[in-house]
Amino acid sequence: MNANTSRQHPAEWDQEAQLLSQTARDLPTGRHQFHKERLMAQIHEQAQNQQVQREERTVMTGMAAPQKARRFRLPRPAITLPAMAAALSAVVIAGVVAVGGDGSGVRDSGVATGPVLTTDVGTASAKGVPQLLDQISLAAAEGDHPTVKPGQYIYIESVLADTFVKTVNDKSSLASHELHRRQIWDSPDGVKGWLIDPAVNDSPEGETLSLPDEQGNTPKAHLGSPSYDYLTKLTTDPDELLAKIYKETKGQGNTPDQQAFTTVGDLLAESYPPAELYPALFEAAAKIPGVVVVDDAVDAAGRHGVAVARLDETSGAREEWIFDKKTHVYLGMRSVQVEKRSENGVVMKPGTVNFTMAIKNRAVVDGMKQTPSQAG
């Protein structure tokens, strides 16, 4: 059964940044991306806890150990993040990969590398945004969207690729990780899961996402790492939903509007919003300033569609959610460099595809590691 549905930085973090800087070049990109995302989740959860503490005016006598991230999130293009505080500079270098001395270009994770990904930059216009999002919202409301029952799993299969900074003999240049398959299973409560992604896993069999983690923590779901059960409890009123997104992502990303757009996009890409919430996400997105329509966009599977997009003026990259032009079914997302940027001697030219992803299958299955074809 298919259903067509898919950051917070501290001001001071010098010591941690120095440590990350020392180790950034020693990890394959996929693993470093994983550690970066775990780090981001820790920061997010610590900030949430601190906010609650301030609001309740509770005096704490000690600080609990930071919780681990709930999930290996869908990779974000690290090099499209802007230059943030110096404390995060080492994390941003998550896009830097050290290849073997022979320059073979094959990552330790097993995902081969190739030339930089490029595309034509489609024409963007603010005209027709509300109408398109209305059509997408209606299609979402009418689509097949089964309820997930306890004991079942949300299965999402995608293909993805990204551009990164490759450093060989202290010389940096842009390259790409070849298109590869990603499969993820999640229980509705977010406590059990499995991931198969050669860019992240050490083994081709994948690895568990089940909680608690190795420290015995079971982190709570939140907007940045939601479970299906968490999403069922979110408001379906677009205004209230958008207000919640702005409030809970305050201080994250480059601007509040861009982070709100990114948050909605992440929920479309690799989660399973309930039928009632799915249309509300599009209605909320229509209220974010700066949203445009791109007349032609291509997902990672080569499918052409129309995109709902927004330009991050800081990074110069445009995040695009791609939909079928006729059915308005969600196809995938990508990040395209629209404005030239240069950092650490590496030039990001317009047309560079920082990240691209296509949803191939999204379904509810009865068992861990079961696929829809196995379910019959």
mmCIF file of C-alpha atoms in Angstrom:
data_model
loop_
_atom_site.group_PDB
_atom_site.id
_atom_site.type_symbol
_atom_site.label_atom_id
_atom_site.label_comp_id
_atom_site.label_asym_id
_atom_site.label_seq_id
_atom_site.Cartn_x
_atom_site.Cartn_y
_atom_site.Cartn_z
ATOM 1 C CA MET A 1 0.000 0.000 0.000
ATOM 2 C CA ASN A 2 1.573 3.234 -1.126
ATOM 3 C CA ALA A 3 1.116 6.739 0.153
ATOM 4 C CA ASN A 4 2.513 9.816 -1.556
ATOM 5 C CA THR A 5 3.980 11.882 1.178
ATOM 6 C CA SER A 6 9.110 13.132 2.851
ATOM 7 C CA ARG A 7 18.969 22.422 12.172
ATOM 8 C CA GLN A 8 19.805 24.798 15.658
ATOM 9 C CA HIS A 9 23.294 25.797 16.191
ATOM 10 C CA PRO A 10 24.961 27.013 19.395
ATOM 11 C CA ALA A 11 26.690 30.340 19.653
ATOM 12 C CA GLU A 12 29.675 28.981 21.538
ATOM 13 C CA TRP A 13 31.171 25.601 20.920
ATOM 14 C CA ASP A 14 34.886 26.096 20.402
ATOM 15 C CA GLN A 15 36.205 23.037 22.190
ATOM 16 C CA GLU A 16 33.846 20.655 20.436
ATOM 17 C CA ALA A 17 34.606 22.268 17.087
ATOM 18 C CA GLN A 18 38.327 21.757 17.566
ATOM 19 C CA LEU A 19 37.782 18.091 18.311
ATOM 20 C CA LEU A 20 35.549 17.665 15.266
ATOM 21 C CA SER A 21 38.078 19.475 13.102
ATOM 22 C CA GLN A 22 40.727 16.943 14.092
ATOM 23 C CA THR A 23 38.537 13.979 13.158
ATOM 24 C CA ALA A 24 36.550 15.297 10.174
ATOM 25 C CA ARG A 25 38.995 14.013 7.583
ATOM 26 C CA ASP A 26 39.290 10.587 9.189
ATOM 27 C CA LEU A 27 35.676 9.521 8.622
ATOM 28 C CA PRO A 28 33.826 8.484 5.489
ATOM 29 C CA THR A 29 31.296 11.125 4.516
ATOM 30 C CA GLY A 30 28.294 8.977 5.325
ATOM 31 C CA ARG A 31 29.511 8.217 8.815
ATOM 32 C CA HIS A 32 30.511 11.823 9.413
ATOM 33 C CA GLN A 33 27.083 12.949 8.232
ATOM 34 C CA PHE A 34 25.599 10.532 10.734
ATOM 35 C CA HIS A 35 27.662 11.955 13.579
ATOM 36 C CA LYS A 36 26.777 15.489 12.503
ATOM 37 C CA GLU A 37 23.075 14.677 12.570
ATOM 38 C CA ARG A 38 23.356 13.020 15.984
ATOM 39 C CA LEU A 39 25.131 16.147 17.168
ATOM 40 C CA MET A 40 22.426 18.408 15.760
ATOM 41 C CA ALA A 41 19.738 16.334 17.462
ATOM 42 C CA GLN A 42 21.568 16.569 20.773
ATOM 43 C CA ILE A 43 21.748 20.361 20.441
ATOM 44 C CA HIS A 44 18.064 20.543 19.507
ATOM 45 C CA GLU A 45 16.938 18.427 22.436
ATOM 46 C CA GLN A 46 19.171 20.280 24.890
ATOM 47 C CA ALA A 47 17.752 23.599 23.677
ATOM 48 C CA GLN A 48 14.190 22.299 24.034
ATOM 49 C CA ASN A 49 14.904 21.114 27.557
ATOM 50 C CA GLN A 50 16.454 24.449 28.457
ATOM 51 C CA GLN A 51 13.454 26.311 27.065
ATOM 52 C CA VAL A 52 11.061 24.209 29.123
ATOM 53 C CA GLN A 53 13.203 24.789 32.172
ATOM 54 C CA ARG A 54 13.125 28.542 31.640
ATOM 55 C CA GLU A 55 9.394 28.591 31.113
ATOM 56 C CA GLU A 56 8.769 26.550 34.219
ATOM 57 C CA ARG A 57 11.445 28.513 36.099
ATOM 58 C CA THR A 58 12.853 25.316 37.457
ATOM 59 C CA VAL A 59 16.256 25.452 39.098
ATOM 60 C CA MET A 60 18.283 22.425 38.050
ATOM 61 C CA THR A 61 20.967 21.010 40.281
ATOM 62 C CA GLY A 62 22.703 19.039 37.538
ATOM 63 C CA MET A 63 22.757 18.482 33.803
ATOM 64 C CA ALA A 64 21.741 15.123 32.376
ATOM 65 C CA ALA A 65 23.855 13.560 29.663
ATOM 66 C CA PRO A 66 22.689 14.679 26.219
ATOM 67 C CA GLN A 67 20.395 12.238 24.498
ATOM 68 C CA LYS A 68 21.247 10.597 21.220
ATOM 69 C CA ALA A 69 19.417 11.261 17.987
ATOM 70 C CA ARG A 70 16.374 9.094 17.454
ATOM 71 C CA ARG A 71 17.148 8.279 13.856
ATOM 72 C CA PHE A 72 19.673 8.341 11.065
ATOM 73 C CA ARG A 73 17.891 11.188 9.305
ATOM 74 C CA LEU A 74 17.724 11.597 5.575
ATOM 75 C CA PRO A 75 21.114 13.117 4.709
ATOM 76 C CA ARG A 76 21.213 16.858 4.269
ATOM 77 C CA PRO A 77 23.721 18.427 1.870
ATOM 78 C CA ALA A 78 26.332 19.589 4.335
ATOM 79 C CA ILE A 79 28.094 21.897 1.909
ATOM 80 C CA THR A 80 24.911 23.876 1.295
ATOM 81 C CA LEU A 81 24.888 25.003 4.895
ATOM 82 C CA PRO A 82 26.153 28.570 5.161
ATOM 83 C CA ALA A 83 29.216 29.610 7.082
ATOM 84 C CA MET A 84 27.851 29.705 10.593
ATOM 85 C CA ALA A 85 29.576 30.408 13.859
ATOM 86 C CA ALA A 86 33.164 29.215 13.991
ATOM 87 C CA ALA A 87 32.009 26.633 16.485
ATOM 88 C CA LEU A 88 30.156 24.810 13.715
ATOM 89 C CA SER A 89 32.831 25.087 11.047
ATOM 90 C CA ALA A 90 34.083 21.573 11.657
ATOM 91 C CA VAL A 91 30.574 20.177 11.413
ATOM 92 C CA VAL A 92 29.952 21.950 8.115
ATOM 93 C CA ILE A 93 33.043 20.164 6.807
ATOM 94 C CA ALA A 94 30.989 16.984 7.053
ATOM 95 C CA GLY A 95 30.951 17.290 3.277
ATOM 96 C CA VAL A 96 34.732 16.844 3.116
ATOM 97 C CA VAL A 97 35.894 13.297 2.509
ATOM 98 C CA ALA A 98 39.423 11.988 2.603
ATOM 99 C CA VAL A 99 39.953 9.488 -0.196
ATOM 100 C CA GLY A 100 42.731 6.963 -0.446
ATOM 101 C CA GLY A 101 46.197 8.001 -1.478
ATOM 102 C CA ASP A 102 45.612 6.373 -4.839
ATOM 103 C CA GLY A 103 42.791 8.828 -5.534
ATOM 104 C CA SER A 104 40.460 5.968 -6.327
ATOM 105 C CA GLY A 105 37.424 8.049 -5.399
ATOM 106 C CA VAL A 106 35.679 5.156 -3.651
ATOM 107 C CA ARG A 107 34.467 5.912 -0.168
ATOM 108 C CA ASP A 108 34.935 3.537 2.732
ATOM 109 C CA SER A 109 31.150 3.294 2.878
ATOM 110 C CA GLY A 110 31.067 1.627 -0.528
ATOM 111 C CA VAL A 111 29.294 4.407 -2.443
ATOM 112 C CA ALA A 112 31.383 5.347 -5.460
ATOM 113 C CA THR A 113 32.145 8.943 -6.354
ATOM 114 C CA GLY A 114 31.952 10.744 -9.667
ATOM 115 C CA PRO A 115 31.814 14.179 -11.307
ATOM 116 C CA VAL A 116 29.874 17.013 -9.735
ATOM 117 C CA LEU A 117 26.100 16.810 -10.214
ATOM 118 C CA THR A 118 24.622 19.590 -12.369
ATOM 119 C CA THR A 119 21.259 20.575 -13.817
ATOM 120 C CA ASP A 120 19.487 23.385 -15.619
ATOM 121 C CA VAL A 121 18.183 25.980 -13.200
ATOM 122 C CA GLY A 122 14.461 26.124 -13.849
ATOM 123 C CA THR A 123 12.500 29.348 -13.975
ATOM 124 C CA ALA A 124 11.000 30.351 -10.651
ATOM 125 C CA SER A 125 7.916 32.521 -10.157
ATOM 126 C CA ALA A 126 5.782 33.550 -7.222
ATOM 127 C CA LYS A 127 2.759 33.490 -9.528
ATOM 128 C CA GLY A 128 0.462 30.531 -9.043
ATOM 129 C CA VAL A 129 1.910 29.332 -5.732
ATOM 130 C CA PRO A 130 -1.414 29.261 -3.815
ATOM 131 C CA GLN A 131 -3.207 27.526 -6.696
ATOM 132 C CA LEU A 132 -0.537 24.848 -7.054
ATOM 133 C CA LEU A 133 -0.409 24.158 -3.334
ATOM 134 C CA ASP A 134 -4.204 23.939 -3.276
ATOM 135 C CA GLN A 135 -4.070 21.313 -6.018
ATOM 136 C CA ILE A 136 -1.339 19.409 -4.188
ATOM 137 C CA SER A 137 -3.317 19.586 -0.950
ATOM 138 C CA LEU A 138 -6.443 18.217 -2.649
ATOM 139 C CA ALA A 139 -4.471 15.392 -4.244
ATOM 140 C CA ALA A 140 -2.963 14.554 -0.867
ATOM 141 C CA ALA A 141 -6.397 14.434 0.767
ATOM 142 C CA GLU A 142 -7.752 12.124 -1.930
ATOM 143 C CA GLY A 143 -4.774 9.764 -2.067
ATOM 144 C CA ASP A 144 -4.547 6.288 -0.568
ATOM 145 C CA HIS A 145 -3.205 6.780 2.927
ATOM 146 C CA PRO A 146 -3.664 3.784 5.248
ATOM 147 C CA THR A 147 -3.485 4.195 9.009
ATOM 148 C CA VAL A 148 -0.460 2.614 10.664
ATOM 149 C CA LYS A 149 -1.393 0.093 13.355
ATOM 150 C CA PRO A 150 0.708 -1.012 16.342
ATOM 151 C CA GLY A 151 3.075 -3.747 15.268
ATOM 152 C CA GLN A 152 3.286 -2.469 11.703
ATOM 153 C CA TYR A 153 6.119 -0.506 10.112
ATOM 154 C CA ILE A 154 6.390 2.468 7.786
ATOM 155 C CA TYR A 155 8.602 1.506 4.867
ATOM 156 C CA ILE A 156 10.218 4.172 2.700
ATOM 157 C CA GLU A 157 12.472 3.384 -0.239
ATOM 158 C CA SER A 158 14.328 6.159 -1.998
ATOM 159 C CA VAL A 159 17.278 6.814 -4.265
ATOM 160 C CA LEU A 160 19.609 9.704 -3.574
ATOM 161 C CA ALA A 161 22.897 11.340 -4.453
ATOM 162 C CA ASP A 162 24.776 14.404 -3.310
ATOM 163 C CA THR A 163 27.628 16.725 -4.126
ATOM 164 C CA PHE A 164 30.473 17.053 -1.655
ATOM 165 C CA VAL A 165 33.943 18.521 -1.259
ATOM 166 C CA LYS A 166 36.646 15.944 -1.963
ATOM 167 C CA THR A 167 40.125 16.587 -0.631
ATOM 168 C CA VAL A 168 43.122 14.763 -2.073
ATOM 169 C CA ASN A 169 46.649 15.744 -1.080
ATOM 170 C CA ASP A 170 45.317 18.922 0.552
ATOM 171 C CA LYS A 171 43.569 19.985 -2.670
ATOM 172 C CA SER A 172 39.792 20.354 -2.543
ATOM 173 C CA SER A 173 37.304 20.073 -5.376
ATOM 174 C CA LEU A 174 33.658 19.199 -5.899
ATOM 175 C CA ALA A 175 32.601 15.625 -6.611
ATOM 176 C CA SER A 176 29.461 13.583 -6.147
ATOM 177 C CA HIS A 177 28.390 10.371 -4.496
ATOM 178 C CA GLU A 178 26.687 8.184 -7.038
ATOM 179 C CA LEU A 179 22.984 7.539 -6.929
ATOM 180 C CA HIS A 180 22.233 4.793 -4.430
ATOM 181 C CA ARG A 181 19.275 3.098 -2.798
ATOM 182 C CA ARG A 182 18.097 3.812 0.735
ATOM 183 C CA GLN A 183 15.522 1.771 2.690
ATOM 184 C CA ILE A 184 14.179 2.605 6.107
ATOM 185 C CA TRP A 185 11.636 0.959 8.403
ATOM 186 C CA ASP A 186 10.045 2.731 11.380
ATOM 187 C CA SER A 187 7.527 1.590 13.934
ATOM 188 C CA PRO A 188 4.666 4.065 14.527
ATOM 189 C CA ASP A 189 5.973 4.912 18.000
ATOM 190 C CA GLY A 190 9.473 5.477 16.608
ATOM 191 C CA VAL A 191 11.048 3.010 19.019
ATOM 192 C CA LYS A 192 11.908 0.274 16.511
ATOM 193 C CA GLY A 193 13.496 0.646 13.116
ATOM 194 C CA TRP A 194 16.047 -0.483 10.569
ATOM 195 C CA LEU A 195 18.126 1.353 7.959
ATOM 196 C CA ILE A 196 19.871 0.082 4.840
ATOM 197 C CA ASP A 197 21.950 2.839 3.256
ATOM 198 C CA PRO A 198 25.475 2.154 1.949
ATOM 199 C CA ALA A 199 26.407 5.788 2.554
ATOM 200 C CA VAL A 200 25.826 5.294 6.278
ATOM 201 C CA ASN A 201 25.981 1.602 7.143
ATOM 202 C CA ASP A 202 29.160 -0.356 7.765
ATOM 203 C CA SER A 203 27.409 -3.547 6.664
ATOM 204 C CA PRO A 204 25.305 -4.152 3.519
ATOM 205 C CA GLU A 205 22.740 -5.728 5.835
ATOM 206 C CA GLY A 206 22.107 -2.330 7.379
ATOM 207 C CA GLU A 207 21.773 -1.596 11.072
ATOM 208 C CA THR A 208 19.176 -1.228 13.751
ATOM 209 C CA LEU A 209 17.532 2.055 14.650
ATOM 210 C CA SER A 210 15.746 0.542 17.624
ATOM 211 C CA LEU A 211 15.770 2.324 20.956
ATOM 212 C CA PRO A 212 16.879 2.739 23.649
ATOM 213 C CA ASP A 213 20.327 3.593 22.382
ATOM 214 C CA GLU A 214 23.612 2.304 23.733
ATOM 215 C CA GLN A 215 23.363 4.725 26.657
ATOM 216 C CA GLY A 216 19.890 3.587 27.583
ATOM 217 C CA ASN A 217 18.203 6.756 26.311
ATOM 218 C CA THR A 218 14.880 6.846 24.487
ATOM 219 C CA PRO A 219 14.761 10.410 23.140
ATOM 220 C CA LYS A 220 11.367 11.997 22.666
ATOM 221 C CA ALA A 221 10.031 12.628 19.182
ATOM 222 C CA HIS A 222 9.946 16.235 17.972
ATOM 223 C CA LEU A 223 9.466 18.149 14.724
ATOM 224 C CA GLY A 224 13.036 17.513 13.664
ATOM 225 C CA SER A 225 12.784 13.783 14.335
ATOM 226 C CA PRO A 226 9.109 12.806 14.389
ATOM 227 C CA SER A 227 7.454 9.441 14.828
ATOM 228 C CA TYR A 228 4.117 8.597 13.243
ATOM 229 C CA ASP A 229 2.433 8.705 16.653
ATOM 230 C CA TYR A 230 3.913 12.156 17.256
ATOM 231 C CA LEU A 231 2.563 13.395 13.936
ATOM 232 C CA THR A 232 -0.947 12.117 14.727
ATOM 233 C CA LYS A 233 -1.040 14.521 17.667
ATOM 234 C CA LEU A 234 -0.060 17.636 15.715
ATOM 235 C CA THR A 235 -2.692 20.230 14.958
ATOM 236 C CA THR A 236 -4.196 20.135 11.473
ATOM 237 C CA ASP A 237 -5.024 23.832 11.524
ATOM 238 C CA PRO A 238 -2.515 25.373 9.057
ATOM 239 C CA ASP A 239 -2.069 28.606 11.029
ATOM 240 C CA GLU A 240 -1.525 26.818 14.328
ATOM 241 C CA LEU A 241 0.761 24.273 12.676
ATOM 242 C CA LEU A 242 2.923 26.956 11.098
ATOM 243 C CA ALA A 243 3.083 28.880 14.371
ATOM 244 C CA LYS A 244 4.282 25.724 16.118
ATOM 245 C CA ILE A 245 6.941 25.157 13.458
ATOM 246 C CA TYR A 246 8.260 28.711 13.802
ATOM 247 C CA LYS A 247 8.267 28.475 17.599
ATOM 248 C CA GLU A 248 9.997 25.111 17.856
ATOM 249 C CA THR A 249 12.624 25.854 15.196
ATOM 250 C CA LYS A 250 13.507 29.295 16.528
ATOM 251 C CA GLY A 251 17.232 29.893 16.212
ATOM 252 C CA GLN A 252 17.736 27.096 13.696
ATOM 253 C CA GLY A 253 18.754 27.470 10.056
ATOM 254 C CA ASN A 254 19.619 30.740 8.343
ATOM 255 C CA THR A 255 16.302 32.536 8.698
ATOM 256 C CA PRO A 256 13.013 31.620 10.397
ATOM 257 C CA ASP A 257 11.197 31.444 7.046
ATOM 258 C CA GLN A 258 13.793 29.193 5.422
ATOM 259 C CA GLN A 259 13.892 26.880 8.419
ATOM 260 C CA ALA A 260 10.102 26.624 8.442
ATOM 261 C CA PHE A 261 10.182 25.660 4.764
ATOM 262 C CA THR A 262 12.936 23.111 5.395
ATOM 263 C CA THR A 263 11.037 21.597 8.314
ATOM 264 C CA VAL A 264 7.915 21.038 6.236
ATOM 265 C CA GLY A 265 10.041 19.620 3.431
ATOM 266 C CA ASP A 266 11.692 17.125 5.755
ATOM 267 C CA LEU A 267 8.289 15.893 6.900
ATOM 268 C CA LEU A 268 7.342 15.262 3.272
ATOM 269 C CA ALA A 269 10.586 13.506 2.401
ATOM 270 C CA GLU A 270 11.096 10.762 4.944
ATOM 271 C CA SER A 271 8.202 10.517 7.327
ATOM 272 C CA TYR A 272 4.580 9.440 7.043
ATOM 273 C CA PRO A 273 2.219 12.276 7.959
ATOM 274 C CA PRO A 274 -1.303 11.042 8.791
ATOM 275 C CA ALA A 275 -4.010 11.689 6.205
ATOM 276 C CA GLU A 276 -5.458 14.637 8.155
ATOM 277 C CA LEU A 277 -2.054 16.311 8.611
ATOM 278 C CA TYR A 278 -0.720 15.869 5.094
ATOM 279 C CA PRO A 279 -2.903 18.548 3.410
ATOM 280 C CA ALA A 280 -2.338 20.914 6.350
ATOM 281 C CA LEU A 281 1.411 20.839 5.681
ATOM 282 C CA PHE A 282 0.883 22.215 2.175
ATOM 283 C CA GLU A 283 -1.573 24.817 3.383
ATOM 284 C CA ALA A 284 0.968 25.909 5.990
ATOM 285 C CA ALA A 285 3.736 26.031 3.371
ATOM 286 C CA ALA A 286 1.622 28.402 1.267
ATOM 287 C CA LYS A 287 1.826 30.928 4.100
ATOM 288 C CA ILE A 288 5.648 30.998 4.245
ATOM 289 C CA PRO A 289 7.072 34.141 2.579
ATOM 290 C CA GLY A 290 9.331 33.621 -0.409
ATOM 291 C CA VAL A 291 7.814 30.375 -1.691
ATOM 292 C CA VAL A 292 7.888 30.065 -5.485
ATOM 293 C CA VAL A 293 6.968 27.646 -8.263
ATOM 294 C CA VAL A 294 9.693 26.183 -10.501
ATOM 295 C CA ASP A 295 8.299 25.228 -13.885
ATOM 296 C CA ASP A 296 10.522 22.201 -14.428
ATOM 297 C CA ALA A 297 12.502 20.158 -11.922
ATOM 298 C CA VAL A 298 13.935 16.646 -12.115
ATOM 299 C CA ASP A 299 14.107 14.240 -9.185
ATOM 300 C CA ALA A 300 16.873 11.705 -8.538
ATOM 301 C CA ALA A 301 15.018 9.077 -10.574
ATOM 302 C CA GLY A 302 14.977 11.333 -13.647
ATOM 303 C CA ARG A 303 11.268 12.163 -13.394
ATOM 304 C CA HIS A 304 10.289 15.667 -14.499
ATOM 305 C CA GLY A 305 7.806 17.596 -12.426
ATOM 306 C CA VAL A 306 6.824 20.982 -11.074
ATOM 307 C CA ALA A 307 8.444 22.182 -7.860
ATOM 308 C CA VAL A 308 7.410 24.201 -4.846
ATOM 309 C CA ALA A 309 10.615 25.910 -3.806
ATOM 310 C CA ARG A 310 12.326 28.555 -1.745
ATOM 311 C CA LEU A 311 15.718 30.243 -2.152
ATOM 312 C CA ASP A 312 17.997 30.318 0.860
ATOM 313 C CA GLU A 313 19.610 33.696 0.273
ATOM 314 C CA THR A 314 22.460 32.913 2.655
ATOM 315 C CA SER A 315 23.649 29.737 0.951
ATOM 316 C CA GLY A 316 22.409 30.662 -2.521
ATOM 317 C CA ALA A 317 20.749 27.253 -2.805
ATOM 318 C CA ARG A 318 17.106 26.652 -3.687
ATOM 319 C CA GLU A 319 15.284 23.819 -1.975
ATOM 320 C CA GLU A 320 12.729 22.220 -4.285
ATOM 321 C CA TRP A 321 9.876 19.823 -3.512
ATOM 322 C CA ILE A 322 9.039 18.056 -6.762
ATOM 323 C CA PHE A 323 5.532 16.902 -7.731
ATOM 324 C CA ASP A 324 4.074 15.156 -10.751
ATOM 325 C CA LYS A 325 2.634 17.828 -13.056
ATOM 326 C CA LYS A 326 -0.623 15.950 -13.665
ATOM 327 C CA THR A 327 -1.378 13.960 -10.503
ATOM 328 C CA HIS A 328 0.473 16.284 -8.080
ATOM 329 C CA VAL A 329 1.889 13.242 -6.313
ATOM 330 C CA TYR A 330 5.068 13.962 -4.356
ATOM 331 C CA LEU A 331 8.115 12.659 -6.255
ATOM 332 C CA GLY A 332 11.096 13.845 -4.254
ATOM 333 C CA MET A 333 13.245 16.838 -3.426
ATOM 334 C CA ARG A 334 16.522 18.435 -4.369
ATOM 335 C CA SER A 335 18.764 21.360 -3.469
ATOM 336 C CA VAL A 336 20.087 23.342 -6.442
ATOM 337 C CA GLN A 337 22.694 26.076 -6.307
ATOM 338 C CA VAL A 338 21.115 29.165 -7.863
ATOM 339 C CA GLU A 339 23.637 31.817 -6.854
ATOM 340 C CA LYS A 340 27.410 31.485 -6.998
ATOM 341 C CA ARG A 341 29.117 30.980 -3.665
ATOM 342 C CA SER A 342 32.741 30.356 -2.709
ATOM 343 C CA GLU A 343 34.051 28.991 0.552
ATOM 344 C CA ASN A 344 37.470 27.648 1.501
ATOM 345 C CA GLY A 345 38.572 27.957 -2.103
ATOM 346 C CA VAL A 346 35.752 25.812 -3.470
ATOM 347 C CA VAL A 347 33.310 27.488 -5.882
ATOM 348 C CA MET A 348 29.659 26.453 -5.964
ATOM 349 C CA LYS A 349 28.385 27.399 -9.417
ATOM 350 C CA PRO A 350 24.726 27.900 -10.365
ATOM 351 C CA GLY A 351 23.272 24.607 -11.527
ATOM 352 C CA THR A 352 25.197 22.485 -9.036
ATOM 353 C CA VAL A 353 22.916 19.869 -7.500
ATOM 354 C CA ASN A 354 23.844 19.772 -3.832
ATOM 355 C CA PHE A 355 21.433 16.971 -2.992
ATOM 356 C CA THR A 356 18.762 15.020 -4.848
ATOM 357 C CA MET A 357 16.307 12.385 -3.692
ATOM 358 C CA ALA A 358 13.379 10.485 -5.186
ATOM 359 C CA ILE A 359 10.795 8.462 -3.298
ATOM 360 C CA LYS A 360 10.379 5.098 -5.012
ATOM 361 C CA ASN A 361 8.026 3.441 -2.562
ATOM 362 C CA ARG A 362 6.233 4.403 0.630
ATOM 363 C CA ALA A 363 4.058 1.784 2.284
ATOM 364 C CA VAL A 364 2.823 0.226 5.500
ATOM 365 C CA VAL A 365 4.152 -3.297 6.062
ATOM 366 C CA ASP A 366 3.607 -5.896 8.759
ATOM 367 C CA GLY A 367 7.198 -6.738 9.655
ATOM 368 C CA MET A 368 10.662 -5.292 10.141
ATOM 369 C CA LYS A 369 12.701 -5.471 6.906
ATOM 370 C CA GLN A 370 9.615 -6.609 5.003
ATOM 371 C CA THR A 371 9.021 -4.917 1.641
ATOM 372 C CA PRO A 372 5.647 -4.327 -0.051
ATOM 373 C CA SER A 373 6.414 -7.003 -2.665
ATOM 374 C CA GLN A 374 7.058 -9.537 0.089
ATOM 375 C CA ALA A 375 3.794 -8.565 1.740
ATOM 376 C CA GLY A 376 1.982 -9.426 -1.499
#
